[in-house]
Tab-separated table of C-alpha atoms in Angstrom:
chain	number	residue	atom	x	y	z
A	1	UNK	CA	-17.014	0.509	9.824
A	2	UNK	CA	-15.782	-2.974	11.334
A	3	UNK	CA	-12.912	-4.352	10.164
A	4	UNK	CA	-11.643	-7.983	9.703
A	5	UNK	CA	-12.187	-9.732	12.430
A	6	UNK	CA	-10.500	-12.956	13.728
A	7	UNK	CA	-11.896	-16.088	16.749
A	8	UNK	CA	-10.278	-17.518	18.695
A	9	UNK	CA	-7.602	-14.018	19.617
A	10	UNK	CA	-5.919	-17.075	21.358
A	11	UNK	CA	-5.912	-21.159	21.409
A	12	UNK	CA	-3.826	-23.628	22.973
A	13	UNK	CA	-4.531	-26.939	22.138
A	14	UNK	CA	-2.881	-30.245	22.957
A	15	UNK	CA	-0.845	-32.467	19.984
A	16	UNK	CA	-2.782	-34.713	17.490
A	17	UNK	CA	-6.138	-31.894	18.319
A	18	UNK	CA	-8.383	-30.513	15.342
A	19	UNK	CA	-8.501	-26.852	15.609
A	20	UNK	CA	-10.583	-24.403	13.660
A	21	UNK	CA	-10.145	-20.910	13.504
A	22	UNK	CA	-12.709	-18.541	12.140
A	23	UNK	CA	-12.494	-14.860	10.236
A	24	UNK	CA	-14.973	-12.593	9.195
A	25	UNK	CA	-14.273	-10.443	6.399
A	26	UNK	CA	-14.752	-6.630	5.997
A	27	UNK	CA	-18.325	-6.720	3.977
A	28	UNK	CA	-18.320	-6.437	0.637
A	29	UNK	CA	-14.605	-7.624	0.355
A	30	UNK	CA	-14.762	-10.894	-2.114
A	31	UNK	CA	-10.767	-11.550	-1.740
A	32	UNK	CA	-9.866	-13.209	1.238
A	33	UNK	CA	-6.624	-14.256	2.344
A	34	UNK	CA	-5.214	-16.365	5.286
A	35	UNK	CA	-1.058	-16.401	6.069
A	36	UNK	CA	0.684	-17.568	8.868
A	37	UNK	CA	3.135	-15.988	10.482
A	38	UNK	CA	5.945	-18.481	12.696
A	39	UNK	CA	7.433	-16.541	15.567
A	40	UNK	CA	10.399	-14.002	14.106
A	41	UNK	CA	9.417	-14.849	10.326
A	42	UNK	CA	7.753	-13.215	7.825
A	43	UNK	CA	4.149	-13.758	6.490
A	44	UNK	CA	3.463	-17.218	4.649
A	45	UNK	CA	0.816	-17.853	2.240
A	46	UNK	CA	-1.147	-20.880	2.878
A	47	UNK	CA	-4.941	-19.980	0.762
A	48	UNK	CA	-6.609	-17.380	-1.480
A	49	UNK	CA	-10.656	-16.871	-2.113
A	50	UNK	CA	-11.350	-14.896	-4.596
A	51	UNK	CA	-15.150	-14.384	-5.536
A	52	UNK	CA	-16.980	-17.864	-6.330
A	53	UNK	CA	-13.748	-19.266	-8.199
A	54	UNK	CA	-11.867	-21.745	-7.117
A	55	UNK	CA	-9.313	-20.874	-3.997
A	56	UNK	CA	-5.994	-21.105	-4.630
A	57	UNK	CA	-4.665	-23.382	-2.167
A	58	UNK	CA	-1.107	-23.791	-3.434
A	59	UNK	CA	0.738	-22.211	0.195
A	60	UNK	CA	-1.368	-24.991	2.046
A	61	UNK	CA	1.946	-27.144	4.080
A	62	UNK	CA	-0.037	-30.092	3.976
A	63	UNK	CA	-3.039	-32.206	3.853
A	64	UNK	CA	-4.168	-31.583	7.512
A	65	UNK	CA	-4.507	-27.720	6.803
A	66	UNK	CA	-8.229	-26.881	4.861
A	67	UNK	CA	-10.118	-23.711	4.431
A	68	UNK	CA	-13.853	-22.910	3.325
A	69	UNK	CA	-15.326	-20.077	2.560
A	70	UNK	CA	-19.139	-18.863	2.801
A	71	UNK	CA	-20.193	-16.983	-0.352
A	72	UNK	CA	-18.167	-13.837	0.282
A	73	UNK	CA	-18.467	-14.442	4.107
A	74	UNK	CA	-16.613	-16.572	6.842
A	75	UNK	CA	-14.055	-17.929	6.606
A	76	UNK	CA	-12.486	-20.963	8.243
A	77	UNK	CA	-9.589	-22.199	8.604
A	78	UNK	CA	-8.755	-25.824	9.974
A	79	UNK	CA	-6.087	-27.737	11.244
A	80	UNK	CA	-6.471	-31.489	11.824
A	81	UNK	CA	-3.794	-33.798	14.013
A	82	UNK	CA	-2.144	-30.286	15.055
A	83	UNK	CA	1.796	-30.510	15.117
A	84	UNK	CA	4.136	-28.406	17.561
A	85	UNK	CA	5.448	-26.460	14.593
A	86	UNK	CA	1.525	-25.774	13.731
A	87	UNK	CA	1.991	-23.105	16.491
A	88	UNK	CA	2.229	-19.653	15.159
A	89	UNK	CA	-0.140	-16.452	14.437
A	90	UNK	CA	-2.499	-16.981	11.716
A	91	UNK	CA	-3.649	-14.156	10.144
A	92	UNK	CA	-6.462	-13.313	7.713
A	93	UNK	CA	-6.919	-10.510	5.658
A	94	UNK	CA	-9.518	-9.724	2.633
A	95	UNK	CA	-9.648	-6.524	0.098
A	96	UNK	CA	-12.294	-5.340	-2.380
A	97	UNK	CA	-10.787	-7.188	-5.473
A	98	UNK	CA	-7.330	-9.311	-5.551
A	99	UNK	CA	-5.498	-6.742	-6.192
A	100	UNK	CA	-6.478	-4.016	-4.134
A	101	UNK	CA	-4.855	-3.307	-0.571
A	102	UNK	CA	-5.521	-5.914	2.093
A	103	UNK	CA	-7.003	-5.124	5.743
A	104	UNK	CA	-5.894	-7.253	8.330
A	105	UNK	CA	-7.544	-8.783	11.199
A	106	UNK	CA	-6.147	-9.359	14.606
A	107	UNK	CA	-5.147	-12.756	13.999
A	108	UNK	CA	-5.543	-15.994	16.243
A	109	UNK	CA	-2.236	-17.281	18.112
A	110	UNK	CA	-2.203	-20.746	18.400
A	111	UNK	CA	0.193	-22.687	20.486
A	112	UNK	CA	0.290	-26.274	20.139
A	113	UNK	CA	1.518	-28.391	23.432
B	1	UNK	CA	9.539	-18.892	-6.871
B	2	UNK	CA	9.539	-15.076	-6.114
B	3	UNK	CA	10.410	-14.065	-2.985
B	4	UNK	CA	10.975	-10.457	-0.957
B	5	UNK	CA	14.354	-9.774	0.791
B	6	UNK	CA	13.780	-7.445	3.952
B	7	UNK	CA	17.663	-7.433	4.753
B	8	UNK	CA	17.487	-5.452	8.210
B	9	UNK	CA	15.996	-7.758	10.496
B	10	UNK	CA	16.683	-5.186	13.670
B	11	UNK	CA	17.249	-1.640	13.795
B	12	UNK	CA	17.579	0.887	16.806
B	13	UNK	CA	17.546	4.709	16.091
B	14	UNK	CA	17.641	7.266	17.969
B	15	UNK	CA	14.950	9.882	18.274
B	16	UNK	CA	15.292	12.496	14.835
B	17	UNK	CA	17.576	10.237	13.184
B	18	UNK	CA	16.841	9.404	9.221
B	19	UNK	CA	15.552	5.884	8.477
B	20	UNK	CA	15.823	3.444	5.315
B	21	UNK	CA	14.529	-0.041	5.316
B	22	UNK	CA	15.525	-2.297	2.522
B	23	UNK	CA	13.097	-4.138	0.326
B	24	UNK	CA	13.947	-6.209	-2.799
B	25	UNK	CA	12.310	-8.479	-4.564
B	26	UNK	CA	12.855	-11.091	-6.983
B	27	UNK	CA	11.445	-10.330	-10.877
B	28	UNK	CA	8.188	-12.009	-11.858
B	29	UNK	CA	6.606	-9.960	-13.924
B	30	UNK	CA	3.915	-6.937	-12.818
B	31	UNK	CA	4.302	-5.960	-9.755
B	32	UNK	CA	2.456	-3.722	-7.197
B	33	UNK	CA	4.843	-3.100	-3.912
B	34	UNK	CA	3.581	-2.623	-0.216
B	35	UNK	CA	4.701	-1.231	3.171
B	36	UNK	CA	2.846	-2.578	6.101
B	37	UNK	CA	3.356	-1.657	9.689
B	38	UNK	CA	2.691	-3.751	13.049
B	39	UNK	CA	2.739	-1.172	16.116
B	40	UNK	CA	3.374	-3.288	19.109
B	41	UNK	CA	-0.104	-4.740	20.141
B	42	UNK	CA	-2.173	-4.194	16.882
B	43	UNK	CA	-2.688	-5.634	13.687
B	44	UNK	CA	-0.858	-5.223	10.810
B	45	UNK	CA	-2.178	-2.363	8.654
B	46	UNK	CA	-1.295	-0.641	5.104
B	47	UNK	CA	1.387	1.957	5.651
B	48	UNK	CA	1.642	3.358	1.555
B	49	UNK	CA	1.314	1.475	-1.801
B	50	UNK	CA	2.865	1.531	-5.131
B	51	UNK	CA	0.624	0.630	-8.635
B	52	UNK	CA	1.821	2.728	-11.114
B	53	UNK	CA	2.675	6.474	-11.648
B	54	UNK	CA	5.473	8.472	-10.062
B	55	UNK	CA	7.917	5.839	-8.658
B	56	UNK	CA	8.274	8.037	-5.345
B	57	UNK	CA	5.482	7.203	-2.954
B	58	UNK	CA	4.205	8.914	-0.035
B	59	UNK	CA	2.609	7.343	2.919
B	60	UNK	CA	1.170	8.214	6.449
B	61	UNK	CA	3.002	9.954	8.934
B	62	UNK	CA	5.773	10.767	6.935
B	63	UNK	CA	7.026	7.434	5.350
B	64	UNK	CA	7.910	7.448	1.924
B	65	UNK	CA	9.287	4.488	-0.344
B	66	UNK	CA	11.070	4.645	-3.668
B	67	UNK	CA	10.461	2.169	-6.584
B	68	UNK	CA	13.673	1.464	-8.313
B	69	UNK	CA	12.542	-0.968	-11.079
B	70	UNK	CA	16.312	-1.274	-12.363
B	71	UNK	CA	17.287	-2.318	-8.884
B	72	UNK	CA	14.354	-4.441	-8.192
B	73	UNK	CA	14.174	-2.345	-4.720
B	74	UNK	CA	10.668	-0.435	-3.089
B	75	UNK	CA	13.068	0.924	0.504
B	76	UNK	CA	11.307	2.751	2.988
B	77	UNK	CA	12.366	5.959	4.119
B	78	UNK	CA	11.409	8.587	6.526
B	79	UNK	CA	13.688	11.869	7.131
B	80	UNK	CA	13.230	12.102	11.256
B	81	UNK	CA	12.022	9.395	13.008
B	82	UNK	CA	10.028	9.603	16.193
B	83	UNK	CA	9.481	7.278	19.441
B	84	UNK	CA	6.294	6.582	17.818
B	85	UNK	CA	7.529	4.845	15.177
B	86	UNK	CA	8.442	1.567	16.729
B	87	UNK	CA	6.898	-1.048	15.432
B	88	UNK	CA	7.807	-4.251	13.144
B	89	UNK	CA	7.368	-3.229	8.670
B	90	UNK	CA	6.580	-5.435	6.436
B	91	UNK	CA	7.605	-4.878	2.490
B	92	UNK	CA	5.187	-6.762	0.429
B	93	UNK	CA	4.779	-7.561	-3.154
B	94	UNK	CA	1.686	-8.393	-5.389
B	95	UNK	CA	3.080	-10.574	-8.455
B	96	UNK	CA	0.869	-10.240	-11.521
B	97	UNK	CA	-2.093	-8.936	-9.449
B	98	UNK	CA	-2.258	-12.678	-8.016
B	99	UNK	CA	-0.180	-13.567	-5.275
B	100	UNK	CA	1.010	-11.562	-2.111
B	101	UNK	CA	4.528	-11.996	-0.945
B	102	UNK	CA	5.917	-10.901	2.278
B	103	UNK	CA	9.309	-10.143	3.632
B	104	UNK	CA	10.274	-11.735	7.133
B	105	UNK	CA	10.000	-8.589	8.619
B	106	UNK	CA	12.181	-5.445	10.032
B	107	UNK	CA	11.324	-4.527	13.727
B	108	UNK	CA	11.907	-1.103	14.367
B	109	UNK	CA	13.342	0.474	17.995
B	110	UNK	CA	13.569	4.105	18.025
B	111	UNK	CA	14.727	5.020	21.578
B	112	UNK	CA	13.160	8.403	23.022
């Protein structure tokens, strides 16, 4: 079946520039999670959907990063007055239940000039 | 705030050689423990799990990882490794079936 899959693959996008990125979720999967990962670090949290509750937003760096989610669908993921250190992979990833296994997607890599 | 240590942040074997990747992480309750692998140009992807059960964990294409609760340690280990094997593993931990933590990262070079 299809996995998680992730839009943009790429973006570059100039300084003080809204970007959105966009994941769709393995159907089915109600947890979804979105991470960034800077070049040579590990994965960082930034947001957590988990059904209809509330996300958990607590790895969000700041007030220009958001996230909605559809139902149990779409994701996105939105950046507002992008910053050179905004520029990294962001990944997305959703699993059955919270606690199950995650499945990645292909993530977008954004580069902010 | 808990936190994963992957200590090895670059290792080069050579073809048949044994393998072990550290992983500790800090306490914080119940945890479930993760490997994850990157091979170069695809997306990350589950490599074996711990939840419960016989602390000694087998995994796909010959990984296995050991959960040493005492030590607060989930390594990854593999007997002989192969070319195919190079790739970037991730140890991850679920705290109190909530939160996902990740280590930085250990990116693997086994040379043919």
């Amino acid at each position: 079946g299809a996995g998680v899959s992730q839009s943009p693959s790429n973006k570059v996008t100039e300084k003080g520039k809204d970007v959105e990125l966009r994941c769709d979720p393995i159907s089915g999967h109600t947890a979804l999670y979105w991470y960034r990962q800077r070049l040579g670090q590990g994965l960082e949290f930034l947001i957590y959907f988990q059904g209809n509750s509330a996300p958990d937003k607590s790895g969000l760096p700041s007030d220009r990063f958001s996230a909605e989610r559809t139902g149990e669908s779409v994701s996105t993921l939105t950046i507002q007055r992008t910053q050179q250190e905004d520029s990294a992979v962001y990944l997305c990833a959703s699993s059955p239940q919270s606690r199950e296994t995650q499945y990645f997607g292909p993530g977008t890599r954004l580069l902010v000039l | 705030a808990q936190s994963v240590s992957q200590h090895n942040h670059h290792v080069i074997l050579s073809e048949a050689a044994s393998l072990e990747l550290g992983c500790n992480y800090s306490y914080g309750g119940t945890v479930n423990l993760f490997w994850y692998v990157q091979y170069p140009g695809q997306h990350l992807q589950l490599l074996l799990k711990y939840f419960s059960g016989d602390p000694l964990v087998k995994g796909i294409k010959g990984f296995e990882a050991e959960f040493i609760k005492s030590k607060f340690s989930f390594n990854l280990r593999k007997p002989s490794v192969q070319w195919s094997d190079t790739a970037e593993y991730f140890c991850a931990v679920l705290y109190n079936f909530n939160k996902f933590y990740f280590g930085s990262g250990t990116k693997l070079n086994v040379k043919p």
